PDB file of C-alpha atoms in Angstrom:
ATOM      1  CA  MET A1249       3.199  17.246  12.303  1.00  0.00           C
ATOM      2  CA  SER A1250       2.174  13.895  13.505  1.00  0.00           C
ATOM      3  CA  ILE A1251       3.593  10.897  10.893  1.00  0.00           C
ATOM      4  CA  LEU A1252       0.366  10.076  10.346  1.00  0.00           C
ATOM      5  CA  THR A1253       0.003  13.419   8.426  1.00  0.00           C
ATOM      6  CA  ASP A1254       3.404  13.928   6.956  1.00  0.00           C
ATOM      7  CA  THR A1255       3.456  13.255   3.632  1.00  0.00           C
ATOM      8  CA  TYR A1256       5.417  12.039   0.529  1.00  0.00           C
ATOM      9  CA  GLU A1257       4.421  13.842  -2.900  1.00  0.00           C
ATOM     10  CA  LEU A1258       3.613  12.125  -5.475  1.00  0.00           C
ATOM     11  CA  ASN A1259       4.907  12.350  -9.125  1.00  0.00           C
ATOM     12  CA  ASN A1260       1.603  14.381 -10.271  1.00  0.00           C
ATOM     13  CA  GLY A1261       1.999  16.379  -6.936  1.00  0.00           C
ATOM     14  CA  ILE A1262      -0.739  14.997  -5.065  1.00  0.00           C
ATOM     15  CA  ALA A1263      -0.013  14.696  -1.146  1.00  0.00           C
ATOM     16  CA  ILE A1264      -0.380  10.683   0.073  1.00  0.00           C
ATOM     17  CA  PRO A1265      -0.488  10.351   3.752  1.00  0.00           C
ATOM     18  CA  LYS A1266       3.475   8.743   5.137  1.00  0.00           C
ATOM     19  CA  VAL A1267       1.951   5.407   6.743  1.00  0.00           C
ATOM     20  CA  GLY A1268      -1.218   4.061   5.492  1.00  0.00           C
ATOM     21  CA  PHE A1269      -3.611   1.007   7.651  1.00  0.00           C
ATOM     22  CA  GLY A1270      -4.002  -2.246   4.735  1.00  0.00           C
ATOM     23  CA  THR A1271      -7.080  -4.155   5.589  1.00  0.00           C
ATOM     24  CA  TRP A1272      -5.519  -7.514   3.516  1.00  0.00           C
ATOM     25  CA  GLN A1273      -7.142 -10.243   5.080  1.00  0.00           C
ATOM     26  CA  ILE A1274      -9.614  -8.730   7.115  1.00  0.00           C
ATOM     27  CA  PRO A1275     -13.031  -9.249   6.538  1.00  0.00           C
ATOM     28  CA  GLY A1276     -15.556  -7.609   5.144  1.00  0.00           C
ATOM     29  CA  GLY A1277     -18.533  -6.774   7.773  1.00  0.00           C
ATOM     30  CA  GLN A1278     -17.799  -5.158  11.169  1.00  0.00           C
ATOM     31  CA  GLN A1279     -14.560  -6.254  11.621  1.00  0.00           C
ATOM     32  CA  THR A1280     -13.576  -4.218   8.990  1.00  0.00           C
ATOM     33  CA  TYR A1281     -15.767  -1.173   9.430  1.00  0.00           C
ATOM     34  CA  ASP A1282     -14.208  -1.627  13.359  1.00  0.00           C
ATOM     35  CA  ALA A1283     -11.211  -1.202  12.248  1.00  0.00           C
ATOM     36  CA  VAL A1284     -10.904   1.235  10.015  1.00  0.00           C
ATOM     37  CA  SER A1285     -13.114   3.460  12.176  1.00  0.00           C
ATOM     38  CA  LEU A1286     -10.687   2.925  15.683  1.00  0.00           C
ATOM     39  CA  ALA A1287      -7.723   3.608  12.693  1.00  0.00           C
ATOM     40  CA  LEU A1288      -9.443   6.787  11.733  1.00  0.00           C
ATOM     41  CA  LYS A1289      -9.518   7.538  15.664  1.00  0.00           C
ATOM     42  CA  ALA A1290      -6.263   6.864  16.154  1.00  0.00           C
ATOM     43  CA  GLY A1291      -5.504  10.078  13.666  1.00  0.00           C
ATOM     44  CA  TYR A1292      -5.326   7.430  10.274  1.00  0.00           C
ATOM     45  CA  ARG A1293      -5.782   9.986   7.202  1.00  0.00           C
ATOM     46  CA  HIS A1294      -5.024   6.456   4.555  1.00  0.00           C
ATOM     47  CA  ILE A1295      -7.124   3.535   3.896  1.00  0.00           C
ATOM     48  CA  ASP A1296      -5.599   1.043   2.141  1.00  0.00           C
ATOM     49  CA  THR A1297      -8.501  -1.239   0.371  1.00  0.00           C
ATOM     50  CA  ALA A1298      -8.963  -3.795  -3.508  1.00  0.00           C
ATOM     51  CA  LYS A1299     -11.794  -5.643  -4.724  1.00  0.00           C
ATOM     52  CA  ALA A1300     -10.342  -8.232  -4.504  1.00  0.00           C
ATOM     53  CA  TYR A1301     -10.525  -8.269   0.224  1.00  0.00           C
ATOM     54  CA  ARG A1302     -14.275  -8.550  -0.392  1.00  0.00           C
ATOM     55  CA  ASN A1303     -14.252  -5.480   2.202  1.00  0.00           C
ATOM     56  CA  GLU A1304     -14.957  -2.789   0.074  1.00  0.00           C
ATOM     57  CA  LYS A1305     -18.324  -1.554   1.206  1.00  0.00           C
ATOM     58  CA  SER A1306     -17.462  -1.708   5.022  1.00  0.00           C
ATOM     59  CA  VAL A1307     -13.864   0.694   4.311  1.00  0.00           C
ATOM     60  CA  GLY A1308     -16.061   3.239   3.212  1.00  0.00           C
ATOM     61  CA  GLU A1309     -18.818   2.908   5.499  1.00  0.00           C
ATOM     62  CA  ALA A1310     -16.366   3.777   8.505  1.00  0.00           C
ATOM     63  CA  ILE A1311     -15.498   6.253   6.535  1.00  0.00           C
ATOM     64  CA  LEU A1312     -18.410   8.037   5.449  1.00  0.00           C
ATOM     65  CA  ASP A1313     -19.464   7.517   9.964  1.00  0.00           C
ATOM     66  CA  SER A1314     -16.939   8.891  11.288  1.00  0.00           C
ATOM     67  CA  ASP A1315     -16.362  12.659  12.522  1.00  0.00           C
ATOM     68  CA  VAL A1316     -12.867  13.186   9.929  1.00  0.00           C
ATOM     69  CA  ASP A1317     -14.098  14.483   6.432  1.00  0.00           C
ATOM     70  CA  ARG A1318     -13.600  12.652   3.430  1.00  0.00           C
ATOM     71  CA  GLU A1319     -10.914  14.944   1.991  1.00  0.00           C
ATOM     72  CA  ASN A1320      -8.832  14.283   4.674  1.00  0.00           C
ATOM     73  CA  VAL A1321      -9.163  10.642   4.274  1.00  0.00           C
ATOM     74  CA  PHE A1322      -6.509   9.615   2.177  1.00  0.00           C
ATOM     75  CA  VAL A1323      -8.153   6.326  -0.427  1.00  0.00           C
ATOM     76  CA  THR A1324      -6.599   3.606  -2.276  1.00  0.00           C
ATOM     77  CA  SER A1325      -8.295   0.605  -4.074  1.00  0.00           C
ATOM     78  CA  LYS A1326      -7.013  -2.067  -6.050  1.00  0.00           C
ATOM     79  CA  LEU A1327      -8.757  -3.713  -9.366  1.00  0.00           C
ATOM     80  CA  PRO A1328      -9.004  -7.799  -9.798  1.00  0.00           C
ATOM     81  CA  ALA A1329      -5.414  -9.308 -10.868  1.00  0.00           C
ATOM     82  CA  ALA A1330      -7.839 -11.431 -13.163  1.00  0.00           C
ATOM     83  CA  THR A1331      -9.421  -8.661 -14.922  1.00  0.00           C
ATOM     84  CA  LYS A1332      -6.543  -8.309 -18.466  1.00  0.00           C
ATOM     85  CA  THR A1333      -9.424  -5.861 -20.552  1.00  0.00           C
ATOM     86  CA  TYR A1334     -10.049  -2.761 -20.697  1.00  0.00           C
ATOM     87  CA  ASP A1335     -13.598  -2.826 -20.588  1.00  0.00           C
ATOM     88  CA  GLY A1336     -13.385  -5.012 -17.756  1.00  0.00           C
ATOM     89  CA  ALA A1337     -11.094  -3.039 -15.996  1.00  0.00           C
ATOM     90  CA  ILE A1338     -13.753   0.021 -16.631  1.00  0.00           C
ATOM     91  CA  ALA A1339     -16.374  -2.129 -15.241  1.00  0.00           C
ATOM     92  CA  ASP A1340     -14.221  -3.151 -11.744  1.00  0.00           C
ATOM     93  CA  PHE A1341     -13.783   0.086 -11.202  1.00  0.00           C
ATOM     94  CA  ARG A1342     -17.781   1.376 -11.260  1.00  0.00           C
ATOM     95  CA  SER A1343     -18.504  -1.859  -8.892  1.00  0.00           C
ATOM     96  CA  THR A1344     -15.936  -0.454  -6.766  1.00  0.00           C
ATOM     97  CA  MET A1345     -16.701   2.901  -6.932  1.00  0.00           C
ATOM     98  CA  LYS A1346     -20.215   1.872  -5.720  1.00  0.00           C
ATOM     99  CA  GLU A1347     -19.327  -0.251  -2.867  1.00  0.00           C
ATOM    100  CA  LEU A1348     -17.294   2.432  -1.710  1.00  0.00           C
ATOM    101  CA  ASN A1349     -19.863   4.671  -2.212  1.00  0.00           C
ATOM    102  CA  LEU A1350     -17.478   7.344  -2.304  1.00  0.00           C
ATOM    103  CA  SER A1351     -17.562  10.692  -5.242  1.00  0.00           C
ATOM    104  CA  TYR A1352     -13.798   9.909  -5.505  1.00  0.00           C
ATOM    105  CA  LEU A1353     -11.012   7.556  -4.994  1.00  0.00           C
ATOM    106  CA  ASP A1354      -7.721   9.283  -4.340  1.00  0.00           C
ATOM    107  CA  LEU A1355      -5.877   5.956  -5.371  1.00  0.00           C
ATOM    108  CA  TYR A1356      -6.919   2.937  -7.676  1.00  0.00           C
ATOM    109  CA  LEU A1357      -3.628  -0.099  -8.375  1.00  0.00           C
ATOM    110  CA  ILE A1358      -3.799  -3.140 -10.475  1.00  0.00           C
ATOM    111  CA  HIS A1359      -3.080  -5.201  -8.014  1.00  0.00           C
ATOM    112  CA  ALA A1360      -1.117  -7.621  -9.632  1.00  0.00           C
ATOM    113  CA  PRO A1361       0.308  -8.257 -13.114  1.00  0.00           C
ATOM    114  CA  TRP A1362      -1.499 -11.526 -14.204  1.00  0.00           C
ATOM    115  CA  PRO A1363      -4.306 -13.423 -12.306  1.00  0.00           C
ATOM    116  CA  TRP A1364      -3.359 -15.154  -8.297  1.00  0.00           C
ATOM    117  CA  ASN A1365      -3.734 -18.754 -10.060  1.00  0.00           C
ATOM    118  CA  GLU A1366      -1.161 -17.598 -12.501  1.00  0.00           C
ATOM    119  CA  ARG A1367       1.561 -15.785 -10.796  1.00  0.00           C
ATOM    120  CA  GLY A1368       4.492 -15.300 -13.061  1.00  0.00           C
ATOM    121  CA  ALA A1369       2.659 -15.788 -15.824  1.00  0.00           C
ATOM    122  CA  ASN A1370       2.942 -12.816 -18.915  1.00  0.00           C
ATOM    123  CA  TYR A1371       0.137 -10.748 -19.363  1.00  0.00           C
ATOM    124  CA  ASP A1372       2.424  -7.100 -20.859  1.00  0.00           C
ATOM    125  CA  GLU A1373      -0.397  -7.214 -23.455  1.00  0.00           C
ATOM    126  CA  GLY A1374      -3.323  -7.083 -21.256  1.00  0.00           C
ATOM    127  CA  ASN A1375      -1.354  -4.889 -19.293  1.00  0.00           C
ATOM    128  CA  VAL A1376      -0.765  -2.581 -21.492  1.00  0.00           C
ATOM    129  CA  GLU A1377      -4.808  -2.270 -22.096  1.00  0.00           C
ATOM    130  CA  VAL A1378      -5.369  -2.257 -18.695  1.00  0.00           C
ATOM    131  CA  TRP A1379      -3.069   1.096 -18.279  1.00  0.00           C
ATOM    132  CA  LYS A1380      -5.215   2.866 -21.076  1.00  0.00           C
ATOM    133  CA  ALA A1381      -8.021   2.607 -18.778  1.00  0.00           C
ATOM    134  CA  MET A1382      -6.684   3.373 -15.634  1.00  0.00           C
ATOM    135  CA  GLN A1383      -5.535   6.477 -17.497  1.00  0.00           C
ATOM    136  CA  ASP A1384      -9.348   7.098 -18.912  1.00  0.00           C
ATOM    137  CA  ILE A1385     -10.107   6.580 -15.408  1.00  0.00           C
ATOM    138  CA  TYR A1386      -7.470   9.371 -14.001  1.00  0.00           C
ATOM    139  CA  ALA A1387      -8.342  11.154 -17.128  1.00  0.00           C
ATOM    140  CA  SER A1388     -12.455  11.575 -15.836  1.00  0.00           C
ATOM    141  CA  GLY A1389     -11.036  13.365 -12.536  1.00  0.00           C
ATOM    142  CA  ASP A1390     -12.953  10.070 -10.664  1.00  0.00           C
ATOM    143  CA  VAL A1391      -9.416   8.983  -9.078  1.00  0.00           C
ATOM    144  CA  LYS A1392      -6.636  11.592  -8.058  1.00  0.00           C
ATOM    145  CA  ALA A1393      -3.467   9.591  -8.884  1.00  0.00           C
ATOM    146  CA  ILE A1394      -2.934   5.397 -10.414  1.00  0.00           C
ATOM    147  CA  GLY A1395      -0.505   2.848 -10.164  1.00  0.00           C
ATOM    148  CA  VAL A1396       0.104  -0.261  -9.967  1.00  0.00           C
ATOM    149  CA  SER A1397       0.922  -3.510  -7.276  1.00  0.00           C
ATOM    150  CA  ASN A1398       3.218  -6.499  -7.381  1.00  0.00           C
ATOM    151  CA  PHE A1399       4.995  -5.425 -11.613  1.00  0.00           C
ATOM    152  CA  ASN A1400       7.942  -6.145 -11.051  1.00  0.00           C
ATOM    153  CA  VAL A1401      11.188  -4.000 -13.055  1.00  0.00           C
ATOM    154  CA  HIS A1402       9.689  -5.957 -16.599  1.00  0.00           C
ATOM    155  CA  ASP A1403       6.082  -5.390 -15.783  1.00  0.00           C
ATOM    156  CA  LEU A1404       7.280  -1.425 -15.015  1.00  0.00           C
ATOM    157  CA  GLU A1405       9.178  -1.733 -18.002  1.00  0.00           C
ATOM    158  CA  ASN A1406       6.331  -2.825 -20.286  1.00  0.00           C
ATOM    159  CA  ILE A1407       4.021  -0.211 -18.503  1.00  0.00           C
ATOM    160  CA  LEU A1408       5.643   2.596 -18.794  1.00  0.00           C
ATOM    161  CA  GLN A1409       7.524   2.049 -22.821  1.00  0.00           C
ATOM    162  CA  MET A1410       3.469   2.690 -23.863  1.00  0.00           C
ATOM    163  CA  ALA A1411       2.243   5.451 -21.196  1.00  0.00           C
ATOM    164  CA  ASP A1412       0.732   8.703 -21.390  1.00  0.00           C
ATOM    165  CA  VAL A1413       0.750   8.701 -18.002  1.00  0.00           C
ATOM    166  CA  LYS A1414       3.049   7.459 -15.260  1.00  0.00           C
ATOM    167  CA  PRO A1415       2.307   5.201 -12.595  1.00  0.00           C
ATOM    168  CA  MET A1416       2.521   7.069  -9.583  1.00  0.00           C
ATOM    169  CA  VAL A1417       2.627   3.962  -7.219  1.00  0.00           C
ATOM    170  CA  ASP A1418       4.193   0.470  -7.074  1.00  0.00           C
ATOM    171  CA  GLN A1419       2.927  -1.281  -3.776  1.00  0.00           C
ATOM    172  CA  ILE A1420       5.044  -4.563  -3.028  1.00  0.00           C
ATOM    173  CA  ARG A1421       5.711  -6.564  -0.442  1.00  0.00           C
ATOM    174  CA  TYR A1422       8.643  -5.321   1.760  1.00  0.00           C
ATOM    175  CA  PHE A1423       9.801  -5.792   5.382  1.00  0.00           C
ATOM    176  CA  VAL A1424      12.913  -5.891   6.798  1.00  0.00           C
ATOM    177  CA  GLY A1425      14.875  -8.727   5.134  1.00  0.00           C
ATOM    178  CA  TYR A1426      13.388  -8.311   2.207  1.00  0.00           C
ATOM    179  CA  THR A1427      13.415  -5.137   0.403  1.00  0.00           C
ATOM    180  CA  GLU A1428      13.489  -6.201  -3.002  1.00  0.00           C
ATOM    181  CA  PRO A1429      16.433  -3.622  -3.664  1.00  0.00           C
ATOM    182  CA  GLN A1430      16.166  -3.487  -8.050  1.00  0.00           C
ATOM    183  CA  ILE A1431      12.388  -3.105  -7.767  1.00  0.00           C
ATOM    184  CA  THR A1432      12.782  -0.552  -5.996  1.00  0.00           C
ATOM    185  CA  LYS A1433      15.196   1.029  -6.796  1.00  0.00           C
ATOM    186  CA  PHE A1434      14.173   1.205 -10.760  1.00  0.00           C
ATOM    187  CA  ALA A1435      10.682   2.105  -9.443  1.00  0.00           C
ATOM    188  CA  GLN A1436      12.327   5.468  -7.245  1.00  0.00           C
ATOM    189  CA  ASP A1437      14.608   6.360 -10.809  1.00  0.00           C
ATOM    190  CA  ASN A1438      11.013   6.259 -12.173  1.00  0.00           C
ATOM    191  CA  GLY A1439       9.121   8.813  -9.987  1.00  0.00           C
ATOM    192  CA  MET A1440       7.326   5.980  -8.393  1.00  0.00           C
ATOM    193  CA  LEU A1441       6.392   5.575  -4.534  1.00  0.00           C
ATOM    194  CA  VAL A1442       6.922   2.272  -3.656  1.00  0.00           C
ATOM    195  CA  GLU A1443       4.295   1.373  -0.620  1.00  0.00           C
ATOM    196  CA  ALA A1444       5.245  -1.166   1.884  1.00  0.00           C
ATOM    197  CA  TYR A1445       2.557  -4.055   2.590  1.00  0.00           C
ATOM    198  CA  SER A1446       3.089  -7.013   4.897  1.00  0.00           C
ATOM    199  CA  PRO A1447       5.525  -4.443   6.409  1.00  0.00           C
ATOM    200  CA  LEU A1448       5.937  -6.885   9.646  1.00  0.00           C
ATOM    201  CA  ALA A1449       6.427 -10.060   7.371  1.00  0.00           C
ATOM    202  CA  THR A1450       3.662 -10.936   8.791  1.00  0.00           C
ATOM    203  CA  GLY A1451       4.600 -12.308  11.794  1.00  0.00           C
ATOM    204  CA  GLY A1452       8.361 -13.646  11.233  1.00  0.00           C
ATOM    205  CA  ILE A1453      10.107 -10.892  12.031  1.00  0.00           C
ATOM    206  CA  LEU A1454       8.381 -10.134  15.320  1.00  0.00           C
ATOM    207  CA  GLU A1455      10.490 -13.551  16.203  1.00  0.00           C
ATOM    208  CA  ASN A1456      13.930 -12.597  14.641  1.00  0.00           C
ATOM    209  CA  GLU A1457      15.879 -11.654  18.152  1.00  0.00           C
ATOM    210  CA  ASP A1458      18.266  -8.897  16.793  1.00  0.00           C
ATOM    211  CA  ILE A1459      15.325  -7.204  15.870  1.00  0.00           C
ATOM    212  CA  THR A1460      14.293  -8.063  19.114  1.00  0.00           C
ATOM    213  CA  ARG A1461      17.740  -6.345  20.622  1.00  0.00           C
ATOM    214  CA  MET A1462      17.520  -3.637  18.558  1.00  0.00           C
ATOM    215  CA  ALA A1463      14.282  -2.012  19.388  1.00  0.00           C
ATOM    216  CA  ASP A1464      14.884  -2.613  23.151  1.00  0.00           C
ATOM    217  CA  LYS A1465      17.365  -0.214  22.685  1.00  0.00           C
ATOM    218  CA  TYR A1466      15.035   2.483  21.266  1.00  0.00           C
ATOM    219  CA  GLY A1467      12.726   1.502  23.810  1.00  0.00           C
ATOM    220  CA  VAL A1468       9.534   0.781  21.189  1.00  0.00           C
ATOM    221  CA  SER A1469       8.101  -2.925  19.923  1.00  0.00           C
ATOM    222  CA  VAL A1470       9.777  -4.740  16.814  1.00  0.00           C
ATOM    223  CA  ALA A1471       6.458  -3.672  15.462  1.00  0.00           C
ATOM    224  CA  GLN A1472       7.301   0.445  15.707  1.00  0.00           C
ATOM    225  CA  LEU A1473      11.132  -0.372  14.620  1.00  0.00           C
ATOM    226  CA  ALA A1474      10.279  -2.377  11.252  1.00  0.00           C
ATOM    227  CA  ILE A1475       7.459   0.308  10.309  1.00  0.00           C
ATOM    228  CA  LYS A1476       9.735   3.262  11.350  1.00  0.00           C
ATOM    229  CA  PHE A1477      12.381   1.178   9.091  1.00  0.00           C
ATOM    230  CA  VAL A1478      10.328   1.296   5.973  1.00  0.00           C
ATOM    231  CA  LEU A1479      10.311   4.757   6.546  1.00  0.00           C
ATOM    232  CA  GLN A1480      13.666   5.499   6.460  1.00  0.00           C
ATOM    233  CA  ASN A1481      13.718   4.158   3.840  1.00  0.00           C
ATOM    234  CA  GLY A1482      11.228   6.315   2.174  1.00  0.00           C
ATOM    235  CA  VAL A1483       9.229   3.400   1.346  1.00  0.00           C
ATOM    236  CA  LEU A1484       4.728   4.038   2.858  1.00  0.00           C
ATOM    237  CA  PRO A1485       4.056   1.034   5.275  1.00  0.00           C
ATOM    238  CA  LEU A1486       1.310  -0.488   5.422  1.00  0.00           C
ATOM    239  CA  PRO A1487       0.737  -1.922   8.572  1.00  0.00           C
ATOM    240  CA  LYS A1488      -2.470  -3.994   9.541  1.00  0.00           C
ATOM    241  CA  ALA A1489      -4.517  -4.596  12.685  1.00  0.00           C
ATOM    242  CA  THR A1490      -7.377  -5.355  14.525  1.00  0.00           C
ATOM    243  CA  HIS A1491      -6.667  -4.526  17.752  1.00  0.00           C
ATOM    244  CA  GLN A1492      -7.142  -0.900  19.063  1.00  0.00           C
ATOM    245  CA  GLU A1493      -3.662  -1.657  21.017  1.00  0.00           C
ATOM    246  CA  HIS A1494      -2.162  -2.937  17.682  1.00  0.00           C
ATOM    247  CA  ILE A1495      -3.578  -0.019  16.060  1.00  0.00           C
ATOM    248  CA  GLU A1496      -2.817   2.463  18.230  1.00  0.00           C
ATOM    249  CA  ASN A1497       1.044   1.475  18.858  1.00  0.00           C
ATOM    250  CA  ASN A1498       1.548   1.229  15.515  1.00  0.00           C
ATOM    251  CA  THR A1499       0.929   5.156  14.467  1.00  0.00           C
ATOM    252  CA  LYS A1500       3.650   5.875  17.697  1.00  0.00           C
ATOM    253  CA  LEU A1501       7.416   6.232  15.597  1.00  0.00           C
ATOM    254  CA  ASP A1502       8.293   9.046  17.189  1.00  0.00           C
ATOM    255  CA  PHE A1503      12.192   7.835  17.194  1.00  0.00           C
ATOM    256  CA  GLU A1504      15.469   7.707  14.656  1.00  0.00           C
ATOM    257  CA  ILE A1505      16.742   4.705  13.923  1.00  0.00           C
ATOM    258  CA  SER A1506      20.492   5.628  14.204  1.00  0.00           C
ATOM    259  CA  PRO A1507      22.123   5.303  10.261  1.00  0.00           C
ATOM    260  CA  GLU A1508      24.733   2.342  11.433  1.00  0.00           C
ATOM    261  CA  ASP A1509      20.994   0.222  12.857  1.00  0.00           C
ATOM    262  CA  MET A1510      19.758   1.168   9.251  1.00  0.00           C
ATOM    263  CA  GLN A1511      22.246  -0.788   8.078  1.00  0.00           C
ATOM    264  CA  ALA A1512      22.402  -3.429   9.426  1.00  0.00           C
ATOM    265  CA  LEU A1513      18.506  -3.702   8.704  1.00  0.00           C
ATOM    266  CA  ASN A1514      19.418  -3.412   5.514  1.00  0.00           C
ATOM    267  CA  ALA A1515      21.931  -5.710   5.034  1.00  0.00           C
ATOM    268  CA  MET A1516      19.631  -8.742   6.965  1.00  0.00           C
ATOM    269  CA  SER A1517      17.658 -11.337   4.532  1.00  0.00           C
ATOM    270  CA  GLY A1518      14.814 -13.397   4.369  1.00  0.00           C
ATOM    271  CA  THR A1519      16.935 -16.350   5.407  1.00  0.00           C
ATOM    272  CA  ASP A1520      17.256 -14.358   8.942  1.00  0.00           C
ATOM    273  CA  MET A1521      13.610 -14.246   9.595  1.00  0.00           C
ATOM    274  CA  GLY A1522      13.479 -18.036  10.107  1.00  0.00           C
TER     275      GLY A1522
END
């Protein structure tokens, strides 16, 4: 079984492919269409987008035009971070479904606990309202799973104390040197799968000499080592790429990092990535 079709199981029994293809910062239109088409050809069966990326339409078109049946592709999108009302969440979800042109979504996430321009602000009440909408969207059958993104322990606790349906996923920034141990442990202890966006640390990691040496030892690229590290920690990586070579190379994960090397990678801090 390919690592791309191997799955984790969410807390509601839904299977989610262990490696996703991220589309953050890929402009909507031909670039997104081509990248997603190449990813599906390379074997990816899990595509991650968001309303905020402005590329949902192109993601949907690439999926529908591909040779892969819709039910064999796990599709995630996200509610805009600034939407903090029940009605707003329902309206944005409908708009996302219209853009994607799909009959259902596999996973829908609240993109952040606060609007991007108010990072760190307290929106506890708004998040409770929005979670009620998420639960109703889930109950409708239009999505197979619901969750959150960029939520820290406080934000998760705020939802959990009122939730009838627990979040199934927390998608956070996660890579070698930046693994958010408290959030990761809390999420996992509460039955949530942690997903890693920016598993390649948007660049810094590629310059690190220790990581480069370790990758050489395994005969793999730094990117492959970084993605495998995430997987071996039981977290779901969402690597992004636009070039065919990178898209394909990021799928070649048929090696095992030794316990000693995992320990060394887990001990690294963000300052090592400078």
